[in-house]
CSV table of C-alpha atoms in Angstrom, one decimal:
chain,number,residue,atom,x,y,z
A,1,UNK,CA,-9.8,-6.3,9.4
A,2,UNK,CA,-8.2,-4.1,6.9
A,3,UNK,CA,-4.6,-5.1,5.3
A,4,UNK,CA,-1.6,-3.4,5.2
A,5,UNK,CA,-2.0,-0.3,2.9
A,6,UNK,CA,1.0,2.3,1.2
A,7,UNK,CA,1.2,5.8,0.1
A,8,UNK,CA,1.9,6.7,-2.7
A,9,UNK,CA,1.0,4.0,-5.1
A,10,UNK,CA,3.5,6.2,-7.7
A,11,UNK,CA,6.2,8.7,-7.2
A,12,UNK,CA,9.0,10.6,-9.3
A,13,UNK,CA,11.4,12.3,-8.0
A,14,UNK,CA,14.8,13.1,-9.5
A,15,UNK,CA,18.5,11.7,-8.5
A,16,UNK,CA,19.1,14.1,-5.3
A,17,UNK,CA,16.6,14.6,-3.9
A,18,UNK,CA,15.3,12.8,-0.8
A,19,UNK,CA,11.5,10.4,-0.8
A,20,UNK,CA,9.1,9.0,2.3
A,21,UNK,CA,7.3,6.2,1.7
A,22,UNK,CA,4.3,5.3,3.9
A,23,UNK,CA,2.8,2.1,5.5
A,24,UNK,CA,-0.2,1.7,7.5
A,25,UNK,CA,0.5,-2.1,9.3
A,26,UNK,CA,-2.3,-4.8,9.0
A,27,UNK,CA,-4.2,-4.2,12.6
A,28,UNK,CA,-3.1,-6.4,15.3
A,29,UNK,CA,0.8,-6.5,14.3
A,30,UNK,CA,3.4,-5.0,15.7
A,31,UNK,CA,6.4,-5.7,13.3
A,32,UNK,CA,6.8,-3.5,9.7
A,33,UNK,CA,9.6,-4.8,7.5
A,34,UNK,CA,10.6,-2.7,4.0
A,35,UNK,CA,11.7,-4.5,0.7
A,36,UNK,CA,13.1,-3.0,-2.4
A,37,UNK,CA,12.1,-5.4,-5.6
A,38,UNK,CA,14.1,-4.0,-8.9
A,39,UNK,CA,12.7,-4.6,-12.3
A,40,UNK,CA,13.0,-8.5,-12.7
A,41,UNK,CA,14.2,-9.5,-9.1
A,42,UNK,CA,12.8,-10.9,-6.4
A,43,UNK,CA,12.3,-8.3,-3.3
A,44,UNK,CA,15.7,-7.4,-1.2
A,45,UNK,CA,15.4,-7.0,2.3
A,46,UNK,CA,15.7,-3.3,3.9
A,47,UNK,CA,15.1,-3.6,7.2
A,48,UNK,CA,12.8,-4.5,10.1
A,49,UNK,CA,11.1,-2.2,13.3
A,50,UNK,CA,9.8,-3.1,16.1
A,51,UNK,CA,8.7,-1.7,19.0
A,52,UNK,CA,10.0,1.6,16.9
A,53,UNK,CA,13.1,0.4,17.1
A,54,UNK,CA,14.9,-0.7,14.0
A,55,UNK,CA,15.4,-4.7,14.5
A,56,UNK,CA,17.5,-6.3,11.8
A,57,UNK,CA,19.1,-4.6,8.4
A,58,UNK,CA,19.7,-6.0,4.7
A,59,UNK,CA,22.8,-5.1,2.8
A,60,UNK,CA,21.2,-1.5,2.6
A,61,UNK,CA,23.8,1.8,3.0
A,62,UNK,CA,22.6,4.6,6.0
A,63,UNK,CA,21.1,6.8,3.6
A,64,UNK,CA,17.9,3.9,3.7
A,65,UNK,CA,16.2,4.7,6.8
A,66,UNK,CA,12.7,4.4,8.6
A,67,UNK,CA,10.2,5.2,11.4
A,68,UNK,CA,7.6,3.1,12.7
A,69,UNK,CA,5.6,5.2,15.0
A,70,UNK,CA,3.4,4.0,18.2
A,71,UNK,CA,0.5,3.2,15.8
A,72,UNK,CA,2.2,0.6,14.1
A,73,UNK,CA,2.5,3.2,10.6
A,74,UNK,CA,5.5,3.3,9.2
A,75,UNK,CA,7.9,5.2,6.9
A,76,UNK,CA,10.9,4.6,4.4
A,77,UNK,CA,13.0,7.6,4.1
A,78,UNK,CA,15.7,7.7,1.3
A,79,UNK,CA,17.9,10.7,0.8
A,80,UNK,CA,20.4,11.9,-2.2
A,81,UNK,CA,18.5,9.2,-4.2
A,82,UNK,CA,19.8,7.7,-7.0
A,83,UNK,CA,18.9,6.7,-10.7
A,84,UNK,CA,19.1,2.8,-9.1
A,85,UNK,CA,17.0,3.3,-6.4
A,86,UNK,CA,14.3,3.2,-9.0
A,87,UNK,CA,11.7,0.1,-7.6
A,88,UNK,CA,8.7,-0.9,-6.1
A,89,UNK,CA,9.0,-0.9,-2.2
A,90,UNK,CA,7.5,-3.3,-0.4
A,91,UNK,CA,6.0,-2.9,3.5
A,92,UNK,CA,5.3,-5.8,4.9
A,93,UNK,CA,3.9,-6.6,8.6
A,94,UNK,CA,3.9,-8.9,11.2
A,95,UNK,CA,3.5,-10.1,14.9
A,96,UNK,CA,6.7,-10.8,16.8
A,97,UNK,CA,7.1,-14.4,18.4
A,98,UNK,CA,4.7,-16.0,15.8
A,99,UNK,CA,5.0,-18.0,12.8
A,100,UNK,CA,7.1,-15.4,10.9
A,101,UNK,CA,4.0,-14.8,8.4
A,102,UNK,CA,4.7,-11.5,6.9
A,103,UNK,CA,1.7,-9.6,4.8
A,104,UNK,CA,2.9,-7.5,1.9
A,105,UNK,CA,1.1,-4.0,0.6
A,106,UNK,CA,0.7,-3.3,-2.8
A,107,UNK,CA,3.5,-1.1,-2.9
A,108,UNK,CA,4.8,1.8,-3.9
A,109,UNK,CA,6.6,2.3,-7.4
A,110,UNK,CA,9.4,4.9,-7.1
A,111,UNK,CA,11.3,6.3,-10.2
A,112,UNK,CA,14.5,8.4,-10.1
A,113,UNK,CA,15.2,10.6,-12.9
B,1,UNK,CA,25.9,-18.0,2.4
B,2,UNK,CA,22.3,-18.0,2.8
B,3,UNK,CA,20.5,-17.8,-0.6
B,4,UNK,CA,17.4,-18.9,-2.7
B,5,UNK,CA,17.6,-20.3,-6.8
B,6,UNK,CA,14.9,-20.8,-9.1
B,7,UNK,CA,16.2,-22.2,-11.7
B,8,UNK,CA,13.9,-21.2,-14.4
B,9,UNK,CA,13.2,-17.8,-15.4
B,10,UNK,CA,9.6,-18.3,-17.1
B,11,UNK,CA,7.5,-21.5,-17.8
B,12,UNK,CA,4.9,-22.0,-20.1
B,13,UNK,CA,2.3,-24.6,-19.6
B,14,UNK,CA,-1.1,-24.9,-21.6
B,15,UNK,CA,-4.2,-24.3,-19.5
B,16,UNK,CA,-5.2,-27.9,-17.7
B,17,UNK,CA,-1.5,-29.1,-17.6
B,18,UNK,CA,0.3,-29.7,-14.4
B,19,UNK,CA,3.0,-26.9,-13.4
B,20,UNK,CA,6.3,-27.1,-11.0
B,21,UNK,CA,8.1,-24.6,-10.1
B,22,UNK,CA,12.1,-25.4,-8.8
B,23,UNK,CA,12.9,-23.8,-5.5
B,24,UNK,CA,15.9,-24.6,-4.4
B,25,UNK,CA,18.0,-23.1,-0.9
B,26,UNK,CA,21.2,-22.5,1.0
B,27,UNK,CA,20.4,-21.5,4.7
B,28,UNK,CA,22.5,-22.6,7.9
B,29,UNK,CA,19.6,-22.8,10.1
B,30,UNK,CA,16.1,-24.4,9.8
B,31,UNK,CA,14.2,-22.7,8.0
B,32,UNK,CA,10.6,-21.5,7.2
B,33,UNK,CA,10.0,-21.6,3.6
B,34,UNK,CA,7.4,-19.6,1.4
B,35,UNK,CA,6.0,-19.5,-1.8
B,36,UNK,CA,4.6,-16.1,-2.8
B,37,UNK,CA,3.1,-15.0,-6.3
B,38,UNK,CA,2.6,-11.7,-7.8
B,39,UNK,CA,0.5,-10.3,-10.4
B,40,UNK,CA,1.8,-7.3,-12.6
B,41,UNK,CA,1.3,-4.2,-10.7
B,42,UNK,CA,0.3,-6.0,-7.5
B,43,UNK,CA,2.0,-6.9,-4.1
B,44,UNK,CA,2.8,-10.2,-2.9
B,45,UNK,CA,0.3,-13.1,-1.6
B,46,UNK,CA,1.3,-15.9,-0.1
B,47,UNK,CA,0.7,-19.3,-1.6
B,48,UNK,CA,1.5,-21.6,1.5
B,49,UNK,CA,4.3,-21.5,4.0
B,50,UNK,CA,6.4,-24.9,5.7
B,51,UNK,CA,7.4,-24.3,9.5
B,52,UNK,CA,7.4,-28.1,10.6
B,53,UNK,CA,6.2,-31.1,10.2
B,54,UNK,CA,3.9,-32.6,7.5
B,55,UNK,CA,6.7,-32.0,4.7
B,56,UNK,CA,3.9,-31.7,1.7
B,57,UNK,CA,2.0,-28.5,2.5
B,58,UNK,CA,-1.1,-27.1,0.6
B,59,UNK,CA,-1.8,-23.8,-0.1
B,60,UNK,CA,-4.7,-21.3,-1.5
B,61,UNK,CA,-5.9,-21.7,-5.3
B,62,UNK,CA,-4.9,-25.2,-5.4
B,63,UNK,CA,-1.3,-25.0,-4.4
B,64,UNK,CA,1.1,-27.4,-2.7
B,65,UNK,CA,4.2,-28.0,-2.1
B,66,UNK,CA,6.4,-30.4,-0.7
B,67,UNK,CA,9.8,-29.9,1.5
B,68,UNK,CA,12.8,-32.5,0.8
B,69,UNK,CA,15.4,-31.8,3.2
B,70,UNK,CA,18.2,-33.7,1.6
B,71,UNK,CA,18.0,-31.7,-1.6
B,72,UNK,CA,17.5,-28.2,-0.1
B,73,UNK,CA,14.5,-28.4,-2.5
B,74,UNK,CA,10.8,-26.4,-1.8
B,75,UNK,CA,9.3,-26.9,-5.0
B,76,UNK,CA,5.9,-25.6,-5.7
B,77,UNK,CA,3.2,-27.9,-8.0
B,78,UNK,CA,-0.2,-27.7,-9.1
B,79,UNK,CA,-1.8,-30.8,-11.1
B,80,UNK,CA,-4.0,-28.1,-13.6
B,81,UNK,CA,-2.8,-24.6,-14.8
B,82,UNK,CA,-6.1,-22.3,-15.0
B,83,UNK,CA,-5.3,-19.3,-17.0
B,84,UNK,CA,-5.4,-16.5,-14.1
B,85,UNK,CA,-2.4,-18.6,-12.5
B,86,UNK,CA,-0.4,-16.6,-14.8
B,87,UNK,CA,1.9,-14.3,-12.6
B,88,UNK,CA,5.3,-14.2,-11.0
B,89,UNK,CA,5.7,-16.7,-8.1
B,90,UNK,CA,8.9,-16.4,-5.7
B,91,UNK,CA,10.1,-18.4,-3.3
B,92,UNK,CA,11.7,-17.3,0.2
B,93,UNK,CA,13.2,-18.6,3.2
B,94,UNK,CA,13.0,-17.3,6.1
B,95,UNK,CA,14.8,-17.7,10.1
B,96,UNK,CA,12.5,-19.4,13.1
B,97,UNK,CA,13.5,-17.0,15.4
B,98,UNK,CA,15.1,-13.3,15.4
B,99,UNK,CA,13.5,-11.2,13.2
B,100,UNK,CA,12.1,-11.3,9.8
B,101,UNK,CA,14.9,-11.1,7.3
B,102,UNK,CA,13.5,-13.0,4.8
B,103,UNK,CA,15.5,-13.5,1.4
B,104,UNK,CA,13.6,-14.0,-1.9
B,105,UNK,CA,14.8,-16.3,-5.2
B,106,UNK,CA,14.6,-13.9,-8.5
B,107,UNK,CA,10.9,-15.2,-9.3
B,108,UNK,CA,9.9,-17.8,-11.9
B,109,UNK,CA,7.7,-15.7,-14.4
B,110,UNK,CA,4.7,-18.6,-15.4
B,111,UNK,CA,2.8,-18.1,-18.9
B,112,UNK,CA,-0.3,-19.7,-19.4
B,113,UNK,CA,-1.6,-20.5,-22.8
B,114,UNK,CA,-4.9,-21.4,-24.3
């Protein structure tokens, strides 16, 4: 059984320009959720798919947005980024109508210059 | 408003000593209720979770933790600090039902000395 798994592990990109993050879901779930931790905070809550359907939002504006494709794989788009978009983003998976139990990936560490 | 406090930003404890770490919650409905710890550079692994029941839960590596309801209190414990249990640990709530929106307390940072 192979855990949930993102791509890039690093990125740079410059204040502008637009990012996709990628998530591969641990096998057997069918619910992807995205985090954003800052430097020194706890992770803040994106948003949720399921079914490929985008199932619950945090206090994120549009330009946050995602895919989660038939697979279970997902994606964190973020466009005209800015210098505080700068964090690790966090996938996490699930299975809808259990316990709630989310697995995290490793992440990937973004950083807007 | 539905929120998590830890109180304490980093902790130090000497190697065999016993650690807590405060967790304390606001949240309107019943909640599940997480501890999570982080090494530098790493994700998140979960330490042990509380849906129901039992109100003192254990966890991996030694872990437990024990739900009070009347003080909105999850606080984590361990009764001897090895040195790799140095890390960030956060705690989370999270809703029963309809979805998985789960907010996170700003982390307790935990030093471990020799």
């Amino acid at each position: 059984e192979t855990g949930v798994t993102q791509s890039p592990t690093h990125l740079i990109k410059t204040r502008g320009q637009q990012v996709t993050l990628r998530c591969s879901s641990q096998s057997g779930h069918n619910t992807v959720s995205w985090y954003q931790q800052a430097l020194g905070q706890g992770p803040q809550f994106i948003f949720q798919y399921y079914r490929e359907e985008e199932n619950g939002r945090g206090n994120f504006p549009p330009r946050f947005s995602g895919l989660q494709f038939p697979n279970y794989s997902s994606e964190l788009n973020v466009n005209a980024l800015e210098l505080d978009d700068s964090a690790l983003y966090l996938c996490a998976s699930g299975t809808s109508g259990g316990t709630n139990e989310q697995f995290f990936g490793p992440g990937t560490r973004l950083t807007v210059l | 408003a539905q929120s998590v406090t830890q109180p304490d930003i980093h902790i130090t404890v000497s190697e065999g000593a016993s650690l807590e770490l405060r967790c304390n919650y606001s949240y309107g409905a019943t909640p599940y209720l997480f501890w999570y710890v982080q090494s530098p550079g790493q994700g998140l692994q979960l330490l042990l979770k509380y849906f129901s029941g039992d109100t003192l839960v254990q966890g991996i590596k030694g872990f437990e933790a024990e739900f009070k309801r009347s003080q909105s209190s999850f606080n984590l414990r361990k009764p001897s600090v090895h040195w790799s249990d140095a890390a960030e640990y956060f705690c989370a709530v999270g809703p029963h039902t309809g979805g998985f929106k789960t907010i996170f307390g700003a982390g307790t940072r935990l030093f471990v000395k020799a």
